[in-house]
Coordinates of C-alpha atoms and ligand atoms in Angstrom, one line a residue:
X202 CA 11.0 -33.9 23.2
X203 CA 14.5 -33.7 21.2
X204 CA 14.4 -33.4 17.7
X205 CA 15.5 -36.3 16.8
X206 CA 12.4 -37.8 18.7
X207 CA 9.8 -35.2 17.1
X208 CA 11.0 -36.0 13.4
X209 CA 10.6 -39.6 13.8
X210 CA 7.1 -39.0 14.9
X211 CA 6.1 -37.1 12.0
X212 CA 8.2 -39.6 9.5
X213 CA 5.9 -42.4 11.3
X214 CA 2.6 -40.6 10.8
X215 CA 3.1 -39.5 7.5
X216 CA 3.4 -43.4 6.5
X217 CA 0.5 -44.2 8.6
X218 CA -1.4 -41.4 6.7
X219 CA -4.1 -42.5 4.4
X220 CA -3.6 -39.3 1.4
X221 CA 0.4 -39.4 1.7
X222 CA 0.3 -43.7 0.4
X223 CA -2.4 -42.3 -2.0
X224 CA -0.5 -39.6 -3.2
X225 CA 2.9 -41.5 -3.7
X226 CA 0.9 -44.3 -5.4
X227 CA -0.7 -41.6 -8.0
X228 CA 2.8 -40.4 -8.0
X229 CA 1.6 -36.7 -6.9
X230 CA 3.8 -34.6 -5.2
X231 CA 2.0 -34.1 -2.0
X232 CA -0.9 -35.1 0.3
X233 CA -2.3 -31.8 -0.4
X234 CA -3.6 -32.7 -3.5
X235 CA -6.7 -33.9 -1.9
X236 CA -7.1 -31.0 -0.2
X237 CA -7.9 -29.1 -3.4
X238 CA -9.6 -32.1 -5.1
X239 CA -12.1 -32.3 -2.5
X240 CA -13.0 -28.7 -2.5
X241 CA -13.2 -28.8 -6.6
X242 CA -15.6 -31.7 -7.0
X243 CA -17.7 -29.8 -4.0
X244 CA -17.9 -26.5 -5.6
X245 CA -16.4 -26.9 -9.4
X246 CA -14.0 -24.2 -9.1
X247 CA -11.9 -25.3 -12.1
X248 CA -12.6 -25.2 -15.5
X249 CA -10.4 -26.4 -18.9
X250 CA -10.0 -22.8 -20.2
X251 CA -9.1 -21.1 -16.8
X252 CA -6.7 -18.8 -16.3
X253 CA -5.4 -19.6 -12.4
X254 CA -2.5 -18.4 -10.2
X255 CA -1.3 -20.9 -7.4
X256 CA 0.7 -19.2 -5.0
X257 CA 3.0 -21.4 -2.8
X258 CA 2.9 -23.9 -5.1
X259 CA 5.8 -26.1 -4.4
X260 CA 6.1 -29.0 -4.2
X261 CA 3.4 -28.9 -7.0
X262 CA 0.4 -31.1 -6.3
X263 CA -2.0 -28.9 -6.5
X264 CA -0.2 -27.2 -10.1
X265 CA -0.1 -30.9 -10.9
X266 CA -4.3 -31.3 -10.6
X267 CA -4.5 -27.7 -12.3
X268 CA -2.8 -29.6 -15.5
X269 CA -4.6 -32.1 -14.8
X270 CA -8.3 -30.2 -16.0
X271 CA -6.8 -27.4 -18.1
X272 CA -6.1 -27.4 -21.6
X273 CA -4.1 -25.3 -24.2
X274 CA -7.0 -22.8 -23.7
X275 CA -6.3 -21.9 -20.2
X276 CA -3.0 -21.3 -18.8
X277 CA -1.4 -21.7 -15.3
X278 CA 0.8 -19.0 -13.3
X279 CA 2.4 -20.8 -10.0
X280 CA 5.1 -18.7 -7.2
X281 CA 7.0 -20.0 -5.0
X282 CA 10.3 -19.2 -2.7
X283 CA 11.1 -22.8 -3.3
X284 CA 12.4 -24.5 -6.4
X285 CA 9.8 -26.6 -8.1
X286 CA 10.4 -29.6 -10.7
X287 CA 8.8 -28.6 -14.2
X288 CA 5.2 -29.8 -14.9
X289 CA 3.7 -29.6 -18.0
X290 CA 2.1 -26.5 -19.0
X291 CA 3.0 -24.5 -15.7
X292 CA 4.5 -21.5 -16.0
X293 CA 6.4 -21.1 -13.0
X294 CA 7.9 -18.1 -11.5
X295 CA 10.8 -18.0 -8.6
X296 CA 10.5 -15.7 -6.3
X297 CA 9.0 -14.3 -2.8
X298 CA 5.3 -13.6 -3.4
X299 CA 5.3 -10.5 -1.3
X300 CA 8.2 -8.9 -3.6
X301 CA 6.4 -6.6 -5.8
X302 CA 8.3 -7.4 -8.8
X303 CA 7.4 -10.8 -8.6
X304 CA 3.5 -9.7 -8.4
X305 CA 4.3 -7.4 -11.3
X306 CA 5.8 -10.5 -13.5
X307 CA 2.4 -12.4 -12.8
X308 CA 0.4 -9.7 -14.0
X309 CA 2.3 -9.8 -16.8
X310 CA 2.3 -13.1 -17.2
X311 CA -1.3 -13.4 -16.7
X312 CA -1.9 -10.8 -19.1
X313 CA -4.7 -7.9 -19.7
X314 CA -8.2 -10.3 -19.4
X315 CA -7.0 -11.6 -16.1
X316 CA -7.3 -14.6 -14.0
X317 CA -10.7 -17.2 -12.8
X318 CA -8.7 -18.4 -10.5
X319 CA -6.2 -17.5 -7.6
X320 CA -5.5 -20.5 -4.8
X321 CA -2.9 -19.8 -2.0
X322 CA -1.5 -22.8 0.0
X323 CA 1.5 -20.1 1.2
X324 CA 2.0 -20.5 5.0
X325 CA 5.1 -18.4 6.3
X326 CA 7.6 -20.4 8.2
X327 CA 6.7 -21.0 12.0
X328 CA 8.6 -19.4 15.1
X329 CA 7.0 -21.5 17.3
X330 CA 5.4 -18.4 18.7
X331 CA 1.4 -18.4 18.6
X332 CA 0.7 -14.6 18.1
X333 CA 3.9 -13.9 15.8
X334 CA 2.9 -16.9 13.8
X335 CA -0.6 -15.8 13.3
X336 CA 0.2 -12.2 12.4
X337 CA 2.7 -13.5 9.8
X338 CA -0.2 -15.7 8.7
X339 CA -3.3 -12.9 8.3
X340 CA -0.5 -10.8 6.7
X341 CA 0.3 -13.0 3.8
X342 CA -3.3 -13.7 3.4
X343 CA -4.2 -10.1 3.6
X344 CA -1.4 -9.5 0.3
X345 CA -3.3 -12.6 -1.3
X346 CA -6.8 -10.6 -0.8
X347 CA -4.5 -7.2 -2.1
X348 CA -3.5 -9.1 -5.1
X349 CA -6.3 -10.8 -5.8
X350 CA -8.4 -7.7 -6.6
X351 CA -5.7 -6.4 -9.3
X352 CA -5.1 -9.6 -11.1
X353 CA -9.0 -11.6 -11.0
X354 CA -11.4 -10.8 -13.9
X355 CA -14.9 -9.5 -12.3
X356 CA -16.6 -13.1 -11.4
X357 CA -14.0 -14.4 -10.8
X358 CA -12.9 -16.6 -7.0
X359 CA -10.2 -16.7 -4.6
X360 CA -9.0 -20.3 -2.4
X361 CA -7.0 -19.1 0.5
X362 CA -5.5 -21.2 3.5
X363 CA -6.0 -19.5 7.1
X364 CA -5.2 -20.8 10.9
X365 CA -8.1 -20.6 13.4
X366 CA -7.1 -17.7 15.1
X367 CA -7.2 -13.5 15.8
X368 CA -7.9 -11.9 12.5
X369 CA -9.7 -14.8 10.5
X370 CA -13.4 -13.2 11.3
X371 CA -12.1 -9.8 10.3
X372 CA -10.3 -11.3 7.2
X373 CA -14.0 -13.1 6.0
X374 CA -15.7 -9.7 6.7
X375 CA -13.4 -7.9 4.3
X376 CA -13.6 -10.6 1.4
X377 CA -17.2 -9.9 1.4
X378 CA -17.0 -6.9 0.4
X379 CA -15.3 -8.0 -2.9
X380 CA -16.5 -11.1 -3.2
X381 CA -20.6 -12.2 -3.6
X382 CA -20.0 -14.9 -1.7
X383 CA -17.4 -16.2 1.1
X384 CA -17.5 -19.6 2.2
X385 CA -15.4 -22.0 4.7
X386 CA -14.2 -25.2 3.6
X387 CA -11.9 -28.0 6.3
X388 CA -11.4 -30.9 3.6
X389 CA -11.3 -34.4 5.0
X390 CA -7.3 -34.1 4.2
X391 CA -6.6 -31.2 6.3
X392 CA -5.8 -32.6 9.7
X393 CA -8.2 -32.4 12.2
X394 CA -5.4 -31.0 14.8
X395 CA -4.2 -28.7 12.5
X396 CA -5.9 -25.2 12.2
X397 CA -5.5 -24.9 9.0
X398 CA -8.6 -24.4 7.0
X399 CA -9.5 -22.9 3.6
X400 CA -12.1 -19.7 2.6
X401 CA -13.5 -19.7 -0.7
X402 CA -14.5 -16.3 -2.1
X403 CA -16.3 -16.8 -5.0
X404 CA -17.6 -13.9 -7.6
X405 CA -15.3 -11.0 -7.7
X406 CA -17.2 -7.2 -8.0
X407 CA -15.2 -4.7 -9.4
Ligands
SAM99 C1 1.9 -26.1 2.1 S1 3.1 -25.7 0.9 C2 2.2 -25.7 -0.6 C3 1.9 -27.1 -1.1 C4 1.3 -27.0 -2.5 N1 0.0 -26.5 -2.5 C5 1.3 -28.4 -3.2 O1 0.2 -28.9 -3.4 O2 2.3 -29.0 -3.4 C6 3.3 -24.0 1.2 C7 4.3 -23.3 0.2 O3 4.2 -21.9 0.4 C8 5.5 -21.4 0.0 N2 5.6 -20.0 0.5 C9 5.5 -19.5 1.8 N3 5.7 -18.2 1.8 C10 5.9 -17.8 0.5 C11 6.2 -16.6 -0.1 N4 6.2 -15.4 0.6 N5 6.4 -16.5 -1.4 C12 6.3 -17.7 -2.2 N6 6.0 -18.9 -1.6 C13 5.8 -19.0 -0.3 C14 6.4 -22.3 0.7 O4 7.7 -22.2 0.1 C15 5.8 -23.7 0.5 O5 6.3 -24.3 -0.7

């Protein structure tokens, strides 16, 4: 299929699509909103005085429904390689997540009690090429795991985005042995082609 043929697909099912209207009506920033939203009101991850890092968090949706629930008693710490528009009480840094001084400023930023909260929605950028895609994939999510354990406070939980595929089992086996519980959620908004899907480590041990 050209290009030109492929894009116009996508343009036509992203106005058929449901959460895109809803999300341009709400005026949020992305479909992916409900993605988060759903998996909240299921397992009340969020709280008005939390401390949370979102990682790949441009265009913003989900930094918008962080603001959204906290309050000038929490804070909110979002990265991204992409620019994002200012939203209220987001402190945002620029930068490549897996650049160590960009880690470093969110530890700073986060300060010495550390974070409730981290949520990644980072996906690399596709080849096109199954196994380098999924290696790139476990990779990231394996720094997001690395990080996680310097920067959460004991109890605290990780949301992380996957893709079905070599490396995910190992991935949940190696969160639980930080993490109390591990959990896998496929929100309604996800795709059902797509496989993406989201593991919820909840209850950090030291
Ligand atoms: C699916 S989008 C996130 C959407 C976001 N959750 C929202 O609600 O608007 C994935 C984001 O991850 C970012 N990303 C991918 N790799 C990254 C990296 N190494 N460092 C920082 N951001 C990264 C991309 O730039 C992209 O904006």
């Amino acid at each position: 299929m050209s290009k030109n043929k492929s894009s116009k697909r996508w343009l036509q099912t992203q106005n058929k699509d449901l959460y895109v209207k809803k999300a341009r009506k709400l005026d949020f920033r992305s479909r992916a909103i409900y993605k988060l939203q759903e998996i909240d009101e299921k397992d009340q991850l969020i709280k008005p005085n939390y401390c949370v890092v979102d990682l790949g968090s441009s265009p913003g949706s989900w930094s918008q429904y962080l603001s959204g629930i906290i309050d000038s008693s929490g804070r909110i710490v979002a990265i991204d390689i992409l620019p994002m528009n200012p939203i209220e009480q987001v402190l945002f840094i620029s930068g490549d997540f897996t650049d160590e001084i960009i880690q470093k400023q969110c530890l700073k930023e986060v300060g010495e009690y550390g974070a409730d909260l981290v949520i990644s929605d980072m996906a690399p950028n596709l080849t096109g090429i199954r196994v380098t895609d999924q290696s790139r994939n476990m990779a990231i999510a394996e720094l997001v795991y690395d990080f996680s354990t310097q920067i959460l406070k004991p109890g605290g939980d990780l949301l992380v985005k996957l893709f079905e595929g070599d490396g995910t089992y190992e991935y949940r086996q190696l969160l639980k042995e930080k993490f109390a519980k591990v959990l896998v959620r496929k929100p309604k908004a996800s795709r059902d082609q797509s496989r993406e899907f989201y593991v919820l480590a909840r209850s950090y041990v030291l």
